[in-house]
Short mmCIF file of C-alpha atoms in Angstrom, two decimals:
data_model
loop_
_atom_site.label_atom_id
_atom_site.label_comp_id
_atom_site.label_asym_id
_atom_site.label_seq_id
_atom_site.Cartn_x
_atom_site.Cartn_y
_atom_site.Cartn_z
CA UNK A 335 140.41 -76.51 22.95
CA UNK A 336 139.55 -79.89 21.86
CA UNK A 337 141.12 -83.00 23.59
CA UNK A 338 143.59 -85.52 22.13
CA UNK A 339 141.89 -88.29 23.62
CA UNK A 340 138.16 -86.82 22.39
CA UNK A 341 138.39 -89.38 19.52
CA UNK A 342 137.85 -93.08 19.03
CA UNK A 343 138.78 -95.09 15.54
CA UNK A 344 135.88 -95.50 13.77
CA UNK A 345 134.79 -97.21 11.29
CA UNK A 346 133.75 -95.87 7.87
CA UNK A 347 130.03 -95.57 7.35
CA UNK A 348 128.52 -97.13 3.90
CA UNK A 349 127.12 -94.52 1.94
CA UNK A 350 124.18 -96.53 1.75
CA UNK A 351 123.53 -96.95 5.61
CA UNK A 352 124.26 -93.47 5.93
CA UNK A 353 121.45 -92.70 3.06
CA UNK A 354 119.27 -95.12 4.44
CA UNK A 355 119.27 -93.03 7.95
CA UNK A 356 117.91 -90.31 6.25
CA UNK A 357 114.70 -89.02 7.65
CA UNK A 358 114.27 -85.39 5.90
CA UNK A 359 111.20 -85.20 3.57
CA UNK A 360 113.11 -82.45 2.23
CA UNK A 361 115.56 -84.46 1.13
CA UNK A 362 114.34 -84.45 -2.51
CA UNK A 363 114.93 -80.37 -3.16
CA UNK A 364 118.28 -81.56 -3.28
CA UNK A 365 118.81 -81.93 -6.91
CA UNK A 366 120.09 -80.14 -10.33
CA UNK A 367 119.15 -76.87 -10.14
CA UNK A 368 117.17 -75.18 -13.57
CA UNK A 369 119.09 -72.92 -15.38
CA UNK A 370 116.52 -70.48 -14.44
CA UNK A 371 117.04 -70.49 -11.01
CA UNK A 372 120.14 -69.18 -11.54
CA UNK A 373 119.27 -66.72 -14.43
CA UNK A 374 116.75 -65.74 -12.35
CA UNK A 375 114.86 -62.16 -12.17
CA UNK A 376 117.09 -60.32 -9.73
CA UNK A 377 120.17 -61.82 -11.14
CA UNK A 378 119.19 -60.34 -14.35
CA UNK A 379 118.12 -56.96 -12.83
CA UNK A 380 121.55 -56.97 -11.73
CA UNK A 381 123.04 -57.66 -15.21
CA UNK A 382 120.98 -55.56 -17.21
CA UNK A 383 121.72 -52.65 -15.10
CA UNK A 384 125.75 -53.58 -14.74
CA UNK A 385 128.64 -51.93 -15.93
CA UNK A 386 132.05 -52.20 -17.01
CA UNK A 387 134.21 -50.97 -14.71
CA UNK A 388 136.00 -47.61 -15.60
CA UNK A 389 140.09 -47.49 -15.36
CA UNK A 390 139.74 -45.28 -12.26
CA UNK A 391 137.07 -48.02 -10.47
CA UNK A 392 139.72 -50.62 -10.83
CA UNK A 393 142.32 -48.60 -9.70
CA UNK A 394 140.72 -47.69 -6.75
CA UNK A 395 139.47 -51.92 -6.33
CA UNK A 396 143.28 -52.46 -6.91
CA UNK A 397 144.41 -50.16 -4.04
CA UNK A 398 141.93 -52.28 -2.00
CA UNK A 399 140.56 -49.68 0.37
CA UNK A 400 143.68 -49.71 2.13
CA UNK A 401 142.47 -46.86 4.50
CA UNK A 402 139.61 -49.23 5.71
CA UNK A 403 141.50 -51.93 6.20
CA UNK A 404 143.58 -50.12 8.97
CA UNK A 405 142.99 -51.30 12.15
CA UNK A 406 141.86 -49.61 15.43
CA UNK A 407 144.20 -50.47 18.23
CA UNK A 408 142.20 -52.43 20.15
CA UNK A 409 142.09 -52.43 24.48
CA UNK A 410 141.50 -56.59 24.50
CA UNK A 411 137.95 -55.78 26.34
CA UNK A 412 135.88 -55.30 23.42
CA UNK A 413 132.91 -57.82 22.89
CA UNK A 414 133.32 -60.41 20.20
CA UNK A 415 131.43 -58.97 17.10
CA UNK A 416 131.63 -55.38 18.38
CA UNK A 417 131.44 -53.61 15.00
CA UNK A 418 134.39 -51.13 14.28
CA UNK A 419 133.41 -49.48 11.09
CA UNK A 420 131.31 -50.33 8.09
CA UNK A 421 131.50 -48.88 4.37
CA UNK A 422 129.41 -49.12 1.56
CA UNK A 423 131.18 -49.61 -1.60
CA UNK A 424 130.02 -50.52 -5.70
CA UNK A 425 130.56 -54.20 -6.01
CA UNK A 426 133.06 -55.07 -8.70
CA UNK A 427 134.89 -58.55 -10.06
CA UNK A 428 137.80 -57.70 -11.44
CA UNK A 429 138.61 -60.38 -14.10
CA UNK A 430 141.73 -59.05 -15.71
CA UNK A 431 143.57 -55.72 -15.33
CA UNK A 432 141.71 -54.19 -18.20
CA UNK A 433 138.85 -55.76 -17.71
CA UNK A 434 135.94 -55.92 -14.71
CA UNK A 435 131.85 -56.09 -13.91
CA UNK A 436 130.37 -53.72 -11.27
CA UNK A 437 126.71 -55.47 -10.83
CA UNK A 438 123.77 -53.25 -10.75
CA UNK A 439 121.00 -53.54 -8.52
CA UNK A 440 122.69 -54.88 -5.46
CA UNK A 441 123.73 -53.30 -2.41
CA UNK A 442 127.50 -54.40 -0.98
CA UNK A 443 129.36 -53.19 2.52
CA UNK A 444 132.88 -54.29 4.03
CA UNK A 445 132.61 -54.58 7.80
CA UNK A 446 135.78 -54.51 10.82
CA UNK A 447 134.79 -56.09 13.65
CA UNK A 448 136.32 -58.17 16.89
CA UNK A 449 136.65 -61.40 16.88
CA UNK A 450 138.97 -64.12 18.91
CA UNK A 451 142.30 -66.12 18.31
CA UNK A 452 141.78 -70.03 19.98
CA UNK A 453 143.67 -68.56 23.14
CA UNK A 454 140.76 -66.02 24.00
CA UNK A 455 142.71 -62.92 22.79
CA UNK A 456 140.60 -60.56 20.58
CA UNK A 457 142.05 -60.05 16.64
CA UNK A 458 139.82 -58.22 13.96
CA UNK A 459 138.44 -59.57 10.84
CA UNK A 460 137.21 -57.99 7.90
CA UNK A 461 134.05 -59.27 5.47
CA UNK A 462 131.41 -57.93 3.49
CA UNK A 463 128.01 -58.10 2.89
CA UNK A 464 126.03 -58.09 0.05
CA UNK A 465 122.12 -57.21 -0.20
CA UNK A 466 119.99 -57.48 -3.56
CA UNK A 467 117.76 -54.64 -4.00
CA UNK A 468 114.62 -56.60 -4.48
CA UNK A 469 111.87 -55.09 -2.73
CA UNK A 470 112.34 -56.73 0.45
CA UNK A 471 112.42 -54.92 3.58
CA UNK A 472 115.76 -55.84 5.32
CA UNK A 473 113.68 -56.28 8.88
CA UNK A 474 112.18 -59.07 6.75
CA UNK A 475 115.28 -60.32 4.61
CA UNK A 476 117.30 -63.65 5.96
CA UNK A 477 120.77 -63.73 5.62
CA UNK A 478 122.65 -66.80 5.04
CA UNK A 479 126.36 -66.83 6.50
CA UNK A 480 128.29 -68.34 3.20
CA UNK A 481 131.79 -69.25 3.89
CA UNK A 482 133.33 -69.18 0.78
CA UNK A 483 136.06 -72.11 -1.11
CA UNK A 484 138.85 -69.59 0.36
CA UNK A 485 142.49 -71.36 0.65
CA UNK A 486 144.17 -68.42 0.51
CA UNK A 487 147.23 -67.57 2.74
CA UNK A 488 148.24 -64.70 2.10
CA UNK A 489 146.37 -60.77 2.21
CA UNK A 490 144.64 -59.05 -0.26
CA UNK A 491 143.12 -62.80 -1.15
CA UNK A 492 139.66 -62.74 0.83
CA UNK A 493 136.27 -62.38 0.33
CA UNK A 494 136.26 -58.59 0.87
CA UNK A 495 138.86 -57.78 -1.17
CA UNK A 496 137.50 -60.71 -3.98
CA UNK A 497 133.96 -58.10 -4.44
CA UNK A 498 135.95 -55.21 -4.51
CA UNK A 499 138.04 -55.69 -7.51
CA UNK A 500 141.10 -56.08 -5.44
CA UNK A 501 142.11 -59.20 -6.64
CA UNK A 502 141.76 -61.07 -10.34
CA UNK A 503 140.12 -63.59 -11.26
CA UNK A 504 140.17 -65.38 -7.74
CA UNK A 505 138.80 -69.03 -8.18
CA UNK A 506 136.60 -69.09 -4.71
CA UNK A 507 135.12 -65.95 -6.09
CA UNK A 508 134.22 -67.81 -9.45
CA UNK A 509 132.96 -70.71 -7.87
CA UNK A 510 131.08 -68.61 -5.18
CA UNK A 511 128.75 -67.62 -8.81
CA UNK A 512 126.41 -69.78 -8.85
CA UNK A 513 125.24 -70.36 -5.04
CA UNK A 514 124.95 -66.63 -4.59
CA UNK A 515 122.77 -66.00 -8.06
CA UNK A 516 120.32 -68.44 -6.60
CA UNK A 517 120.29 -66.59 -2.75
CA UNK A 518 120.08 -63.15 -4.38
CA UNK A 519 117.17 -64.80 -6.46
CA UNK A 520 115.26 -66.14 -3.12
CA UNK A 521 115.81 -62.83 -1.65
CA UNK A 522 118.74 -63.55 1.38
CA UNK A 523 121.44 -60.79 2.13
CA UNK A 524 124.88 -62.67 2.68
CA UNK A 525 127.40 -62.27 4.73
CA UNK A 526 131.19 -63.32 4.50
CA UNK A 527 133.83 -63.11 6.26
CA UNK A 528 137.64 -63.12 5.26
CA UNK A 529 138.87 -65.15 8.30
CA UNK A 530 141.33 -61.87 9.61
CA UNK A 531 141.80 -58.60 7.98
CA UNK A 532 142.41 -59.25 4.35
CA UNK A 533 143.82 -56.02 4.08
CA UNK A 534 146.57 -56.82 6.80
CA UNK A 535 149.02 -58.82 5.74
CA UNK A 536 151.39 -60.66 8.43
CA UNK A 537 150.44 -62.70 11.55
CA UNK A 538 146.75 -61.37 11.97
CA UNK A 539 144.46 -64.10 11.18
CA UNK A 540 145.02 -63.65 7.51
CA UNK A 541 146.11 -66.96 7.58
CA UNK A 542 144.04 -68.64 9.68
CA UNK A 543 141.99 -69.64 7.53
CA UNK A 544 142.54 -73.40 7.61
CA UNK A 545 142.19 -73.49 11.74
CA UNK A 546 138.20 -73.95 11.63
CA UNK A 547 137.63 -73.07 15.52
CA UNK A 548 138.92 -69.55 14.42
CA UNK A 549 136.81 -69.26 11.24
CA UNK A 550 133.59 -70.72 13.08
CA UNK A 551 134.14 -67.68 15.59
CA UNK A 552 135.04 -65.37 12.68
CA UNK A 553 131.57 -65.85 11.31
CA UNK A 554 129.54 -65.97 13.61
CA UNK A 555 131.01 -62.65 15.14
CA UNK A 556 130.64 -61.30 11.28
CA UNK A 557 126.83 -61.60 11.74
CA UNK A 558 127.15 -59.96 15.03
CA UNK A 559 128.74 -57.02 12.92
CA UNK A 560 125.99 -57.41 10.27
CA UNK A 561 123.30 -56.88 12.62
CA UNK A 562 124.98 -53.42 14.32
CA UNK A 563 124.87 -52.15 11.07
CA UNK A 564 122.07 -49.47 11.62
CA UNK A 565 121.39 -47.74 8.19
CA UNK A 566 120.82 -51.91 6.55
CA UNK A 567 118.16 -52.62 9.68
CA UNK A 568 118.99 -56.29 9.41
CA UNK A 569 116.47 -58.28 12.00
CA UNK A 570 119.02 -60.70 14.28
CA UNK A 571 115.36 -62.46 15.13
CA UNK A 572 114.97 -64.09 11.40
CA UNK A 573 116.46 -67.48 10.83
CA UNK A 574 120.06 -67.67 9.56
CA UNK A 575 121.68 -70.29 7.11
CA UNK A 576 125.42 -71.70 7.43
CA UNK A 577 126.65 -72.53 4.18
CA UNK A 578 130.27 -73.50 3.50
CA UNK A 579 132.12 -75.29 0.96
CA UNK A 580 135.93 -76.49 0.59
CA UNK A 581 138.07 -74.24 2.49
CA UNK A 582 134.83 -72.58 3.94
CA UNK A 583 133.23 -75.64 4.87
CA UNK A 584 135.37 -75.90 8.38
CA UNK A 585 134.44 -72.55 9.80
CA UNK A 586 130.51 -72.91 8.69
CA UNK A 587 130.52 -76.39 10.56
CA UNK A 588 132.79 -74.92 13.65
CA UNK A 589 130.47 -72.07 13.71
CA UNK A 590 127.53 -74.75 13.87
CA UNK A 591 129.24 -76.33 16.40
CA UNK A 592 130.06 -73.32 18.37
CA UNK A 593 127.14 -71.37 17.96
CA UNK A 594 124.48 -73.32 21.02
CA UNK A 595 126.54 -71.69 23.30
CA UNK A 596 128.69 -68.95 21.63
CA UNK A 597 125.87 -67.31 20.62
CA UNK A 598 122.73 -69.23 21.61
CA UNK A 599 120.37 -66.54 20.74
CA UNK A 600 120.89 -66.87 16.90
CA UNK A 601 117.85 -67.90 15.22
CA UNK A 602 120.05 -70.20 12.76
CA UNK A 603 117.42 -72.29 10.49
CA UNK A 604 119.64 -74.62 8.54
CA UNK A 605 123.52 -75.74 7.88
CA UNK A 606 124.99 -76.85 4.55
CA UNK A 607 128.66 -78.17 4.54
CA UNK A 608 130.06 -79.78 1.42
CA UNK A 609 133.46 -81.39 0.39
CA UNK A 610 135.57 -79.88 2.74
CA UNK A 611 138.38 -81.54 5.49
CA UNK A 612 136.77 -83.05 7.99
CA UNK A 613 139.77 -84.12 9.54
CA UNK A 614 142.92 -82.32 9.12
CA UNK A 615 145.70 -85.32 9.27
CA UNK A 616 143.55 -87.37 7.00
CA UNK A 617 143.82 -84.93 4.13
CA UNK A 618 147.46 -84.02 4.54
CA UNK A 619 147.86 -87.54 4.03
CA UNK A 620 145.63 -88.28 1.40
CA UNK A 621 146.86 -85.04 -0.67
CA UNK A 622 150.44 -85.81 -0.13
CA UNK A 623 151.55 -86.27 -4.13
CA UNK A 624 148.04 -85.75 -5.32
CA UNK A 625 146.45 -83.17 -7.58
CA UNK A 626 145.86 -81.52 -4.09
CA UNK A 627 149.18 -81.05 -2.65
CA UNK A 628 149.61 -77.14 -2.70
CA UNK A 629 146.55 -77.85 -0.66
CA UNK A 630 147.75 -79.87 1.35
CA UNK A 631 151.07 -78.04 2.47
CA UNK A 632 149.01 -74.74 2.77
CA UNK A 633 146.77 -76.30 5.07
CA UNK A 634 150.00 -77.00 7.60
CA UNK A 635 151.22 -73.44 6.81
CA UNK A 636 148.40 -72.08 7.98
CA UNK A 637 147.34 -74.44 11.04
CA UNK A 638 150.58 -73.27 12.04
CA UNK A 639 149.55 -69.97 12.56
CA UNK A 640 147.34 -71.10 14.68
CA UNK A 641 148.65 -73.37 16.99
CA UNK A 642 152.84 -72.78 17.85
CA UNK A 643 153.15 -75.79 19.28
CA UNK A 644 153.78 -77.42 15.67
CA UNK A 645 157.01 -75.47 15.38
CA UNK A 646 156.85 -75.53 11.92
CA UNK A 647 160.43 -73.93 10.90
CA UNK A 648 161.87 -76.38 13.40
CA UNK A 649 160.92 -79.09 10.96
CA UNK A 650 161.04 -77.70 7.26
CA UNK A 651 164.07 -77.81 5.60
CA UNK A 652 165.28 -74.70 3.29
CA UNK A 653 163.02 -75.44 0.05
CA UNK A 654 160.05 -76.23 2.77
CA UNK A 655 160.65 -73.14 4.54
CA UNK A 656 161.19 -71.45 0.96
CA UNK A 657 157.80 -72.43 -0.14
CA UNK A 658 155.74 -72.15 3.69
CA UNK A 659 156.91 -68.13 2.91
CA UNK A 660 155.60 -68.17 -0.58
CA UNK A 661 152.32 -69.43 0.35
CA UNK A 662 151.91 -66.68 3.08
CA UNK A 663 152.25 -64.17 0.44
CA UNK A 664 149.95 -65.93 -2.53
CA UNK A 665 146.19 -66.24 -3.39
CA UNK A 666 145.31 -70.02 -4.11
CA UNK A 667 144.72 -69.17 -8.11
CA UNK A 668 148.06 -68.39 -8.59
CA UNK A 669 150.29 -70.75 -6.57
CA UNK A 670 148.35 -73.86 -5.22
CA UNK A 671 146.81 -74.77 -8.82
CA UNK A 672 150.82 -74.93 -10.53
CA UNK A 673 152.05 -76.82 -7.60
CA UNK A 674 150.06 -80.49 -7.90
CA UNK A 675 151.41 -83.67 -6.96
CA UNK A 676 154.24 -82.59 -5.14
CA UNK A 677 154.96 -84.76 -2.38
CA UNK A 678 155.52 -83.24 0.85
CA UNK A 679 158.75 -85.50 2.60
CA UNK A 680 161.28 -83.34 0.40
CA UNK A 681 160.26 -80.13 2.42
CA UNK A 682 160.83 -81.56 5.55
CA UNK A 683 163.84 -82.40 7.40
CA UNK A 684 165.29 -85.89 7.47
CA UNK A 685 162.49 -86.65 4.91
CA UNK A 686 159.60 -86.90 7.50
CA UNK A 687 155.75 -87.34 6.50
CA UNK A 688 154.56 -84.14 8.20
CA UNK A 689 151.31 -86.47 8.79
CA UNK A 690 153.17 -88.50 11.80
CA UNK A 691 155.37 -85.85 12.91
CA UNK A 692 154.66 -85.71 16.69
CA UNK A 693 154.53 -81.75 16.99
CA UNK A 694 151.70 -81.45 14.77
CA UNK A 695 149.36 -84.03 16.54
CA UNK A 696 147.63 -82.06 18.52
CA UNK A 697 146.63 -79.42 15.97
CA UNK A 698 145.42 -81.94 13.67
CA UNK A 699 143.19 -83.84 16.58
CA UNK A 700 142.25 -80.49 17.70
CA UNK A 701 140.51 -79.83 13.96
CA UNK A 702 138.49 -83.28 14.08
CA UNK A 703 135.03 -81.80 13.61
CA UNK A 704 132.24 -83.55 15.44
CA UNK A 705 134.35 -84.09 18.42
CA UNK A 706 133.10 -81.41 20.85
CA UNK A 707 130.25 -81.40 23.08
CA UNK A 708 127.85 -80.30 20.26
CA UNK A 709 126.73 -80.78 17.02
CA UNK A 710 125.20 -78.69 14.88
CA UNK A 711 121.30 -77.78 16.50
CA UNK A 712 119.84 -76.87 13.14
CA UNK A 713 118.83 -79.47 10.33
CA UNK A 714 122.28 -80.06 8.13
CA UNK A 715 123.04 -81.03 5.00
CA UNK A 716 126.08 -83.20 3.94
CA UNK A 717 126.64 -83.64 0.35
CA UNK A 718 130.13 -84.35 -1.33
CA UNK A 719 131.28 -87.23 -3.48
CA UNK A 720 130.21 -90.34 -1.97
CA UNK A 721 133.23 -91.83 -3.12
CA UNK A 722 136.63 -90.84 -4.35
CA UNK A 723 136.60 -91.28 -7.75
CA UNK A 724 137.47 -88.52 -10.01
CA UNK A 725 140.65 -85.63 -10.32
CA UNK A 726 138.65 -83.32 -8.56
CA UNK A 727 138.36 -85.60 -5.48
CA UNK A 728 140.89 -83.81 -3.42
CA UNK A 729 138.85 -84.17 -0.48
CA UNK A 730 138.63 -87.91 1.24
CA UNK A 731 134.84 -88.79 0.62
CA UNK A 732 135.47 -91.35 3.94
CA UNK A 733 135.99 -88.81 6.05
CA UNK A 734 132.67 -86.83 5.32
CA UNK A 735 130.80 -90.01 6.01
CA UNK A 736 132.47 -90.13 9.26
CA UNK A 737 131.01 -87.06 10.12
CA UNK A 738 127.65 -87.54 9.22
CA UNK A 739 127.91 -90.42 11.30
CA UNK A 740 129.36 -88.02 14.27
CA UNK A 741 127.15 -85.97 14.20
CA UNK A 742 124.06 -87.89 14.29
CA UNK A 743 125.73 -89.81 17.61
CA UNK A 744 125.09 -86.15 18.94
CA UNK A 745 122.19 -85.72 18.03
CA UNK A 746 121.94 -83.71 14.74
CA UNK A 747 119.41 -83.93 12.43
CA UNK A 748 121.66 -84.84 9.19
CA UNK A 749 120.51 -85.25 5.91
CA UNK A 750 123.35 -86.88 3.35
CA UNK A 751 123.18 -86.58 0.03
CA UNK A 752 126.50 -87.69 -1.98
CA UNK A 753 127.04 -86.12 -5.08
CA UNK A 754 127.88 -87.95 -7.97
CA UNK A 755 132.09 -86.53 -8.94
CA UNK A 756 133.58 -89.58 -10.94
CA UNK A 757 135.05 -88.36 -14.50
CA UNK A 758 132.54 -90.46 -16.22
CA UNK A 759 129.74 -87.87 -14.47
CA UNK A 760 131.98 -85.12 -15.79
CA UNK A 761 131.83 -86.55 -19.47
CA UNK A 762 128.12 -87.64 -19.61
CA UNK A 763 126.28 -84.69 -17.19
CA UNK A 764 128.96 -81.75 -17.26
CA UNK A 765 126.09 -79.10 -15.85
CA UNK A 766 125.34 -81.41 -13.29
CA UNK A 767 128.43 -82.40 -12.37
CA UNK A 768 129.93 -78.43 -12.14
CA UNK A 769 126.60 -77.58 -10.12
CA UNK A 770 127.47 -80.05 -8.25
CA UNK A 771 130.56 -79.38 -7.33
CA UNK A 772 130.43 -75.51 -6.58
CA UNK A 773 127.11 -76.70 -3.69
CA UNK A 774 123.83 -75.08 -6.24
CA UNK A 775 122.31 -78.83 -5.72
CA UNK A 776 121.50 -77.43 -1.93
CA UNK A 777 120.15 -74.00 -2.29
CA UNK A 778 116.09 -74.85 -2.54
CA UNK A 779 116.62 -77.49 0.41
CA UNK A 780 118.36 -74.60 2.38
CA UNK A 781 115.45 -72.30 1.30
CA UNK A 782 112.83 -74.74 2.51
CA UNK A 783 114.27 -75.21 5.73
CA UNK A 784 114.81 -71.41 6.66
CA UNK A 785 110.77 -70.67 5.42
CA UNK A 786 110.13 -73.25 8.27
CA UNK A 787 112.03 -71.88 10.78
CA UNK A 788 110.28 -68.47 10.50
CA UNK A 789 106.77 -69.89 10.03
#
C-alpha cells in the first residue's frame, strides 16, 4: 500500500506550461473524430447484419447468466489471472424491456478469473471480451484494455452484464458507443473487466470499483484471462492499449502504474486516461453539493469496501447509512443521476465533512495516483477539461494537471491535451463537445502509438 507521507503539496500546473512540455509529434491525431470513423465499415457490417432481440433473448440477458456467474471455491493459491471458465455468448444492449439490439458480425465472451483484494488475498472478477469479425487473424489482432465510465455499486451493473442485455439502458454502456465503434473499426479485440463478479452481489469486489489499486489489478489479470482463452488464439506478444475514462480511468492508470512489475512482460504500447479522480479527497470535496454528489458519496461507499479502516457505519448517521445501503444495491443510471447537489454533512454524524474525517485519510492518500514508485512506462495521454467550467465538470480539472505533472517527475512520457467542456462549447460545437467528452478525440493517437510499438 501507498504511504501517507508519499505526497508533498503541490502546486497546480498551468495548462499552458503543461502544453508547452509536450514533446509527442503525435500529438496532433488528437482531434474531432469524422463521422466516418465511427460509421465505419465493420461498424456497419455489424448493423446491417443485427437484430432485434427476440422476447426469449432478453429473458435469458435478464436472468444474466446466473449459472456463470457462480463462483468456484477457490484454495487462495491460484495465480492472479488464472482463467476459471470462459463462455461465448450473442452480444445484446438491452435498451428497454421490450426493446434490445444483438450486433451482428462481432464475436463476444464473459470470462471468471483470479484476481487480488489490496491485502494479497485472491477474489474473482468477471469481464468480457468482444472481437469484430473482420478478417484479422486473432494471433495478429491487438487488444486494447478499455475500462469503462462504470460507478456502479451494486451487481448486475458491470460491463459483462451491460453486453449481455442484463441491464437497461446503463449510461457507461452508452457512452462506451462511440470509443468502441472506432476500435472495432481499426481492428482491436477489447477487453473489460467488471471490477468483481457482477453477477455476485455482496462484499466481493462488486463494489470496489472506486479503489483503483484493485481495478488496476482487476485488468490487468483480465488480459491474463484473455490470453488463456485457447479457441480466440489471442497473441500476449502484440502491444496492448490502456484506455479508461471516469470511473474507469483509476484502474487503467493503476494498472499502468502497476503493470512494470506486476506483469512486466506485457507488451503494453500506449495509455489513455481522461476526466477521472485523480485524487480521491479532492473530489469528495469538490462534489460535495454539486451536480456530482451521488458521485461523490458512492465513491466513499465503495472505498469503504476496500479499506475497513474508514469505519464507515461508525460515522453515518441513519439517512447516511440509509442511502450507503441503497447505493450497494443500484446501477449509477438509476440512483446517482436523481440524487445531485446533495450535500454530504447531513449523512454524517455530528454534521462532519466526510473530506476531514480522520478515519478516512488514509484511504484517500492511499488513491493519490502518481505517488508510487512508477509511472506509467508506455507513452500516455491526458486529456480532460483544462478547466472547470461547465455542468458536466464533475471532475476537478486541477487535479488532472497535477498528475500530468506527476507523472512526468517519474519519468513518463505524457502528452496533455485539455479538452474544451465549458457550456458555451456545448452550445456552439455540440459533436465536438459530446466526442469529447465520451474520450473518441484519442482513438487515432492511441492507434498510432500501438502500430509503433509492433513495428
Amino acid at each position: 500500500m501507498a504511504k501517507l507521507d508519499r505526497v508533498a503539496a503541490q502546486p497546480t500546473p498551468s495548462v499552458a506550461k503543461l502544453k508547452a512540455a509536450n514533446s509527442d509529434p503525435d500529438a496532433h491525431l488528437v482531434t474531432t473524430p469524422r463521422p466516418d470513423s465511427i460509421l465505419n465499415e465493420s461498424v456497419l457490417e455489424m448493423i446491417k447484419t443485427s437484430s432485434v432481440t427476440s422476447p426469449w433473448e432478453q429473458f435469458t440477458g435478464l436472468l444474466g447468466y446466473r449459472d456463470f456467474y457462480k463462483e468456484p471455491k477457490l484454495t487462495g493459491n491460484e495465480a492472479p489471472g488464472t482463467l476459471l471458465k470462459v463462455q461465448k455468448f450473442p452480444m445484446q444492449f438491452a435498451t428497454t424491456f421490450v426493446a434490445g439490439t444483438k450486433p451482428g458480425a462481432i464475436d463476444a465472451y464473459m470470462t471468471m478469473y483470479v484476481t487480488e483484494r489490496l491485502d494479497g488475498s485472491k477474489n474473482v472478477s468477471t469481464g468480457v471480451i468482444m472481437i469484430p469479425r473482420d478478417g484479422i487473424k486473432n494471433s495478429e489482432r491487438k487488444l486494447i484494455a478499455y475500462q469503462e465510465a462504470n460507478d456502479s455499486l451494486g451487481a448486475r451493473c458491470h460491463p459483462s452484464t451491460q453486453w449481455s442485455g442484463g441491464v437497461f439502458s446503463e449510461a457507461s454502456a452508452w457512452s462506451a458507443l462511440g470509443p468502441l465503434a472506432q476500435m472495432f473499426g481499426k481492428g482491436y479485440g477489447v477487453v473489460i473487466t467488471d471490477i468483481g463478479n457482477s453477477g455476485n452481489p455482496g462484499p466481493n469486489g462488486v463494489s470496489e470499483v472506486f479503489a483503483g489499486r484493485v481495478a488496476g489489478m482487476a485488468l490487468l489479470n483480465g488480459l491474463r484471462a484473455a490470453y488463456q482463452v485457447k479457441s480466440l488464439g489471442l497473441n500476449p506478444k502484440q502491444p496492448v492499449g490502456f484506455f479508461g475514462i471516469a470511473g474507469g480511468g483509476n484502474g487503467a492508470g493503476y494498472a499502468a502504474e502497476y503493470q512494470p512489475w506486476y506483469y512486466p512482460e506485457l507488451n503494453v504500447g500506449a495509455v489513455v486516461l481522461q476526466n477521472f479522480n485523480a485524487d480521491q479527497k479532492q473530489f469528495v470535496n469538490f462534489s460535495n453539493g454539486s451536480m456530482a454528489s451521488a458521485f461523490g458519496f458512492a465513491t466513499i461507499v465503495g472505498l469503504n469496501e476496500s479499506y475497513s479502516s474508514m469505519n464507515l457505519d461508525k460515522h453515518l448517521n441513519e439517512l447516511g447509512r440509509a442511502q450507503a445501503a441503497a447505493w450497494k444495491t443500484m446501477c449509477q443510471t438509476y440512483g446517482y443521476f436523481v440524487f445531485g447537489f446533495e450535500r454530504f454533512e447531513p449523512l454524517f454524524k455530528g454534521n462532519q465533512n466526510p473530506a476531514e474525517i480522520k478515519d478516512f485519510q488514509y484511504a484517500y492518500a492511499d488513491n493519490i495516483m502518481g505517488t508510487d514508485k512508477y509511472g506509467p512506462q508506455a507513452p500516455t495521454l491526458i486529456t480532460s477539461c483544462g478547466e472547470d467550467g461547465s455542468f458536466m465538470s464533475v471532475t476537478p480539472a486541477a487535479d488532472m494537471r497535477k498528475l500530468v505533472q506527476r507523472y512526468r517527475d517519474l519519468g513518463t512520457k505524457v502528452t496533455y491535451v485539455p479538452a474544451k467542456c465549458d457550456d458555451t462549447e456545448l452550445i456552439t460545437n455540440t459533436y465536438r463537445w459530446t466526442t469529447d467528452l465520451f474520450g473518441m478525440q484519442t482513438i487515432d493517437w492511441i492507434d498510432a502509438k500501438l502500430k509503433k510499438a509492433s513495428s
